[in-house]
PDB file of C-alpha atoms in Angstrom:
ATOM      1  CA  UNK A   1       0.000   0.000   0.000  1.00  0.00           C
ATOM      2  CA  UNK A   2       2.790   2.456   0.858  1.00  0.00           C
ATOM      3  CA  UNK A   3       4.574   1.460  -2.362  1.00  0.00           C
ATOM      4  CA  UNK A   4       1.396   2.315  -4.320  1.00  0.00           C
ATOM      5  CA  UNK A   5       1.172   5.711  -2.589  1.00  0.00           C
ATOM      6  CA  UNK A   6       4.860   6.321  -3.310  1.00  0.00           C
ATOM      7  CA  UNK A   7       4.352   5.420  -6.997  1.00  0.00           C
ATOM      8  CA  UNK A   8       1.300   7.705  -7.207  1.00  0.00           C
ATOM      9  CA  UNK A   9       3.285  10.505  -5.571  1.00  0.00           C
ATOM     10  CA  UNK A  10       6.054  10.052  -8.148  1.00  0.00           C
ATOM     11  CA  UNK A  11       3.547  10.241 -10.989  1.00  0.00           C
ATOM     12  CA  UNK A  12       1.909  13.323  -9.550  1.00  0.00           C
ATOM     13  CA  UNK A  13       5.351  14.865  -9.098  1.00  0.00           C
ATOM     14  CA  UNK A  14       6.131  14.328 -12.806  1.00  0.00           C
ATOM     15  CA  UNK A  15       2.881  16.024 -13.809  1.00  0.00           C
ATOM     16  CA  UNK A  16       3.495  18.923 -11.422  1.00  0.00           C
ATOM     17  CA  UNK A  17       7.081  19.339 -12.661  1.00  0.00           C
ATOM     18  CA  UNK A  18       5.870  19.371 -16.279  1.00  0.00           C
ATOM     19  CA  UNK A  19       3.271  22.040 -15.460  1.00  0.00           C
ATOM     20  CA  UNK A  20       5.819  24.088 -13.485  1.00  0.00           C
ATOM     21  CA  UNK A  21       8.092  23.847 -16.526  1.00  0.00           C
ATOM     22  CA  UNK A  22       5.293  25.194 -18.731  1.00  0.00           C
ATOM     23  CA  UNK A  23       4.734  28.054 -16.280  1.00  0.00           C
ATOM     24  CA  UNK A  24       8.471  28.818 -16.087  1.00  0.00           C
ATOM     25  CA  UNK A  25       8.702  28.922 -19.890  1.00  0.00           C
ATOM     26  CA  UNK A  26       5.576  30.992 -20.441  1.00  0.00           C
ATOM     27  CA  UNK A  27       6.128  33.569 -17.676  1.00  0.00           C
ATOM     28  CA  UNK A  28       9.329  35.198 -19.043  1.00  0.00           C
ATOM     29  CA  UNK A  29       7.958  35.128 -22.596  1.00  0.00           C
ATOM     30  CA  UNK A  30       4.690  36.760 -21.553  1.00  0.00           C
ATOM     31  CA  UNK A  31       6.452  39.241 -19.266  1.00  0.00           C
ATOM     32  CA  UNK A  32       8.732  40.258 -22.133  1.00  0.00           C
ATOM     33  CA  UNK A  33       5.747  40.570 -24.481  1.00  0.00           C
ATOM     34  CA  UNK A  34       3.715  42.688 -22.034  1.00  0.00           C
ATOM     35  CA  UNK A  35       6.722  44.854 -21.239  1.00  0.00           C
ATOM     36  CA  UNK A  36       7.440  45.363 -24.958  1.00  0.00           C
ATOM     37  CA  UNK A  37       3.825  46.359 -25.717  1.00  0.00           C
ATOM     38  CA  UNK A  38       3.684  48.491 -22.563  1.00  0.00           C
ATOM     39  CA  UNK A  39       6.673  50.568 -23.714  1.00  0.00           C
ATOM     40  CA  UNK A  40       4.690  51.651 -26.778  1.00  0.00           C
ATOM     41  CA  UNK A  41       1.788  53.021 -24.715  1.00  0.00           C
ATOM     42  CA  UNK A  42       1.546  56.465 -23.134  1.00  0.00           C
ATOM     43  CA  UNK A  43       0.029  55.188 -19.875  1.00  0.00           C
ATOM     44  CA  UNK A  44       2.761  52.825 -18.778  1.00  0.00           C
ATOM     45  CA  UNK A  45       1.958  50.120 -16.232  1.00  0.00           C
ATOM     46  CA  UNK A  46       4.273  49.482 -13.294  1.00  0.00           C
ATOM     47  CA  UNK A  47       6.649  46.525 -13.325  1.00  0.00           C
ATOM     48  CA  UNK A  48       4.639  44.945 -10.502  1.00  0.00           C
ATOM     49  CA  UNK A  49       1.447  45.168 -12.587  1.00  0.00           C
ATOM     50  CA  UNK A  50       3.257  43.549 -15.529  1.00  0.00           C
ATOM     51  CA  UNK A  51       4.503  40.745 -13.271  1.00  0.00           C
ATOM     52  CA  UNK A  52       0.978  40.110 -11.969  1.00  0.00           C
ATOM     53  CA  UNK A  53      -0.504  40.144 -15.489  1.00  0.00           C
ATOM     54  CA  UNK A  54       2.233  37.853 -16.831  1.00  0.00           C
ATOM     55  CA  UNK A  55       1.695  35.508 -13.854  1.00  0.00           C
ATOM     56  CA  UNK A  56      -2.055  35.344 -14.454  1.00  0.00           C
ATOM     57  CA  UNK A  57      -1.677  34.654 -18.166  1.00  0.00           C
ATOM     58  CA  UNK A  58       1.073  32.100 -17.488  1.00  0.00           C
ATOM     59  CA  UNK A  59      -1.298  30.398 -15.063  1.00  0.00           C
ATOM     60  CA  UNK A  60      -3.968  30.262 -17.762  1.00  0.00           C
ATOM     61  CA  UNK A  61      -1.482  28.798 -20.261  1.00  0.00           C
ATOM     62  CA  UNK A  62      -0.405  26.234 -17.659  1.00  0.00           C
ATOM     63  CA  UNK A  63      -4.025  25.266 -16.934  1.00  0.00           C
ATOM     64  CA  UNK A  64      -4.628  24.921 -20.673  1.00  0.00           C
ATOM     65  CA  UNK A  65      -1.647  22.553 -21.046  1.00  0.00           C
ATOM     66  CA  UNK A  66      -2.720  20.698 -17.897  1.00  0.00           C
ATOM     67  CA  UNK A  67      -6.220  20.191 -19.297  1.00  0.00           C
ATOM     68  CA  UNK A  68      -4.872  18.738 -22.538  1.00  0.00           C
ATOM     69  CA  UNK A  69      -2.349  16.608 -20.678  1.00  0.00           C
ATOM     70  CA  UNK A  70      -5.101  15.082 -18.542  1.00  0.00           C
ATOM     71  CA  UNK A  71      -7.280  14.638 -21.640  1.00  0.00           C
ATOM     72  CA  UNK A  72      -4.520  12.682 -23.389  1.00  0.00           C
ATOM     73  CA  UNK A  73      -3.517  10.694 -20.297  1.00  0.00           C
ATOM     74  CA  UNK A  74      -7.187   9.961 -19.602  1.00  0.00           C
ATOM     75  CA  UNK A  75      -7.733   8.782 -23.179  1.00  0.00           C
ATOM     76  CA  UNK A  76      -4.665   6.557 -23.067  1.00  0.00           C
ATOM     77  CA  UNK A  77      -5.671   5.272 -19.626  1.00  0.00           C
ATOM     78  CA  UNK A  78      -9.181   4.347 -20.816  1.00  0.00           C
ATOM     79  CA  UNK A  79      -7.718   2.512 -23.810  1.00  0.00           C
ATOM     80  CA  UNK A  80      -5.186   0.857 -21.500  1.00  0.00           C
ATOM     81  CA  UNK A  81      -8.005  -0.405 -19.254  1.00  0.00           C
ATOM     82  CA  UNK A  82     -10.379  -1.467 -22.059  1.00  0.00           C
ATOM     83  CA  UNK A  83      -7.736  -3.515 -23.879  1.00  0.00           C
ATOM     84  CA  UNK A  84      -5.872  -4.660 -20.722  1.00  0.00           C
ATOM     85  CA  UNK A  85      -2.571  -3.365 -22.091  1.00  0.00           C
ATOM     86  CA  UNK A  86      -0.899  -3.204 -18.663  1.00  0.00           C
ATOM     87  CA  UNK A  87       0.919   0.063 -19.340  1.00  0.00           C
ATOM     88  CA  UNK A  88       2.135   1.488 -16.050  1.00  0.00           C
ATOM     89  CA  UNK A  89       1.166   4.996 -15.037  1.00  0.00           C
ATOM     90  CA  UNK A  90       4.697   6.379 -15.455  1.00  0.00           C
ATOM     91  CA  UNK A  91       4.691   5.298 -19.080  1.00  0.00           C
ATOM     92  CA  UNK A  92       1.206   6.799 -19.563  1.00  0.00           C
ATOM     93  CA  UNK A  93       2.562  10.134 -18.289  1.00  0.00           C
ATOM     94  CA  UNK A  94       5.487   9.996 -20.729  1.00  0.00           C
ATOM     95  CA  UNK A  95       3.108   9.057 -23.564  1.00  0.00           C
ATOM     96  CA  UNK A  96       0.776  11.923 -22.619  1.00  0.00           C
ATOM     97  CA  UNK A  97       3.573  14.500 -22.447  1.00  0.00           C
ATOM     98  CA  UNK A  98       5.011  13.273 -25.764  1.00  0.00           C
ATOM     99  CA  UNK A  99       1.610  13.432 -27.477  1.00  0.00           C
ATOM    100  CA  UNK A 100       0.944  16.938 -26.119  1.00  0.00           C
ATOM    101  CA  UNK A 101       4.335  18.195 -27.338  1.00  0.00           C
ATOM    102  CA  UNK A 102       3.563  16.736 -30.762  1.00  0.00           C
ATOM    103  CA  UNK A 103       0.038  18.210 -30.753  1.00  0.00           C
ATOM    104  CA  UNK A 104       1.241  21.739 -30.072  1.00  0.00           C
ATOM    105  CA  UNK A 105       4.200  21.670 -32.451  1.00  0.00           C
ATOM    106  CA  UNK A 106       4.408  19.373 -35.460  1.00  0.00           C
ATOM    107  CA  UNK A 107       0.668  18.743 -35.741  1.00  0.00           C
ATOM    108  CA  UNK A 108       0.023  22.434 -36.413  1.00  0.00           C
ATOM    109  CA  UNK A 109       2.193  22.204 -39.545  1.00  0.00           C
ATOM    110  CA  UNK A 110       0.323  19.083 -40.702  1.00  0.00           C
ATOM    111  CA  UNK A 111      -3.007  20.756 -39.955  1.00  0.00           C
ATOM    112  CA  UNK A 112      -2.177  23.820 -42.092  1.00  0.00           C
ATOM    113  CA  UNK A 113      -0.987  21.636 -44.982  1.00  0.00           C
ATOM    114  CA  UNK A 114      -4.117  19.495 -44.859  1.00  0.00           C
ATOM    115  CA  UNK A 115      -6.386  22.573 -44.685  1.00  0.00           C
ATOM    116  CA  UNK A 116      -4.520  23.994 -47.688  1.00  0.00           C
ATOM    117  CA  UNK A 117      -5.203  20.860 -49.754  1.00  0.00           C
ATOM    118  CA  UNK A 118      -8.688  19.905 -48.508  1.00  0.00           C
ATOM    119  CA  UNK A 119     -10.079  23.116 -46.997  1.00  0.00           C
ATOM    120  CA  UNK A 120     -12.097  22.869 -43.797  1.00  0.00           C
ATOM    121  CA  UNK A 121     -13.909  19.646 -44.672  1.00  0.00           C
ATOM    122  CA  UNK A 122     -14.607  16.340 -43.039  1.00  0.00           C
ATOM    123  CA  UNK A 123     -11.934  14.838 -45.330  1.00  0.00           C
ATOM    124  CA  UNK A 124      -9.379  17.105 -43.711  1.00  0.00           C
ATOM    125  CA  UNK A 125     -10.373  15.787 -40.274  1.00  0.00           C
ATOM    126  CA  UNK A 126      -9.993  12.162 -41.380  1.00  0.00           C
ATOM    127  CA  UNK A 127      -6.643  12.921 -43.041  1.00  0.00           C
ATOM    128  CA  UNK A 128      -5.417  14.584 -39.853  1.00  0.00           C
ATOM    129  CA  UNK A 129      -6.597  11.555 -37.858  1.00  0.00           C
ATOM    130  CA  UNK A 130      -4.560   9.229 -40.104  1.00  0.00           C
ATOM    131  CA  UNK A 131      -1.518  11.453 -39.656  1.00  0.00           C
ATOM    132  CA  UNK A 132      -2.077  11.382 -35.890  1.00  0.00           C
ATOM    133  CA  UNK A 133      -2.143   7.584 -35.886  1.00  0.00           C
ATOM    134  CA  UNK A 134       1.132   7.496 -37.820  1.00  0.00           C
ATOM    135  CA  UNK A 135       2.729  10.182 -35.643  1.00  0.00           C
ATOM    136  CA  UNK A 136       1.552   8.614 -32.386  1.00  0.00           C
ATOM    137  CA  UNK A 137       2.889   5.272 -33.651  1.00  0.00           C
ATOM    138  CA  UNK A 138       6.310   6.822 -34.322  1.00  0.00           C
ATOM    139  CA  UNK A 139       6.245   8.354 -30.827  1.00  0.00           C
ATOM    140  CA  UNK A 140       5.394   4.906 -29.443  1.00  0.00           C
ATOM    141  CA  UNK A 141       8.370   3.404 -31.286  1.00  0.00           C
ATOM    142  CA  UNK A 142      10.627   6.087 -29.808  1.00  0.00           C
ATOM    143  CA  UNK A 143       9.192   5.297 -26.340  1.00  0.00           C
ATOM    144  CA  UNK A 144       9.835   1.575 -26.976  1.00  0.00           C
ATOM    145  CA  UNK A 145       6.218   0.422 -26.671  1.00  0.00           C
ATOM    146  CA  UNK A 146       5.605  -3.073 -28.006  1.00  0.00           C
ATOM    147  CA  UNK A 147       3.930  -3.225 -31.436  1.00  0.00           C
ATOM    148  CA  UNK A 148       0.422  -4.266 -30.385  1.00  0.00           C
ATOM    149  CA  UNK A 149       0.235  -1.827 -27.488  1.00  0.00           C
ATOM    150  CA  UNK A 150       1.632   0.955 -29.645  1.00  0.00           C
ATOM    151  CA  UNK A 151      -0.906   0.370 -32.425  1.00  0.00           C
ATOM    152  CA  UNK A 152      -3.854   0.201 -30.011  1.00  0.00           C
ATOM    153  CA  UNK A 153      -2.819   3.360 -28.124  1.00  0.00           C
ATOM    154  CA  UNK A 154      -2.077   5.232 -31.368  1.00  0.00           C
ATOM    155  CA  UNK A 155      -5.395   4.354 -32.998  1.00  0.00           C
ATOM    156  CA  UNK A 156      -7.398   4.764 -29.788  1.00  0.00           C
ATOM    157  CA  UNK A 157      -6.105   8.214 -28.840  1.00  0.00           C
ATOM    158  CA  UNK A 158      -6.351   9.384 -32.474  1.00  0.00           C
ATOM    159  CA  UNK A 159      -9.983   8.169 -32.614  1.00  0.00           C
ATOM    160  CA  UNK A 160     -10.843  10.036 -29.421  1.00  0.00           C
ATOM    161  CA  UNK A 161      -9.288  13.195 -30.893  1.00  0.00           C
ATOM    162  CA  UNK A 162     -11.179  12.566 -34.153  1.00  0.00           C
ATOM    163  CA  UNK A 163     -14.464  12.292 -32.242  1.00  0.00           C
ATOM    164  CA  UNK A 164     -13.775  15.632 -30.549  1.00  0.00           C
ATOM    165  CA  UNK A 165     -12.781  17.218 -33.882  1.00  0.00           C
ATOM    166  CA  UNK A 166     -15.903  15.903 -35.656  1.00  0.00           C
ATOM    167  CA  UNK A 167     -18.196  17.153 -32.890  1.00  0.00           C
ATOM    168  CA  UNK A 168     -16.520  20.567 -33.026  1.00  0.00           C
ATOM    169  CA  UNK A 169     -16.718  20.579 -36.853  1.00  0.00           C
ATOM    170  CA  UNK A 170     -20.470  19.875 -36.931  1.00  0.00           C
ATOM    171  CA  UNK A 171     -21.174  22.280 -34.061  1.00  0.00           C
ATOM    172  CA  UNK A 172     -19.494  25.082 -36.025  1.00  0.00           C
ATOM    173  CA  UNK A 173     -21.232  24.106 -39.279  1.00  0.00           C
ATOM    174  CA  UNK A 174     -24.657  24.444 -37.575  1.00  0.00           C
ATOM    175  CA  UNK A 175     -23.827  27.897 -36.239  1.00  0.00           C
ATOM    176  CA  UNK A 176     -22.910  29.225 -39.716  1.00  0.00           C
TER     177      UNK A 176
END
């Protein structure tokens, strides 16, 4: 029981360290941005006000990343439980962090290319889902997941993202 609590504490620590890292990266960037835009204005804010504003926005960015991290880890965890893949929680955290880094970097390039070729259509969503499966599979290879587990996690998480994308797509089409 104490070993389980220790393992859970280690997992929680990894998540907290990742989120602190996001905050530590976003705070100086946002502070610099606010300070730069503040210098152009006549009514200049104090440095303390800029620090508070940068802290608040960094907190929002951190919460945003935390939400997506838990969404990805939750998706992978559900797939892990449904298919009895026996992936330990530490590996789920690493998978989640890797998928989130991919989603906020390389995927944006793929998304723009696909939108350029297909426009904002359902075909674009399915093409992006196929690219996600391939990309998640490559990430799984880099993380040394076994083939079956890697394929199931890659397809499962990509399908969950596809479901969210399709719901968002049709919601926006109705409002037009």
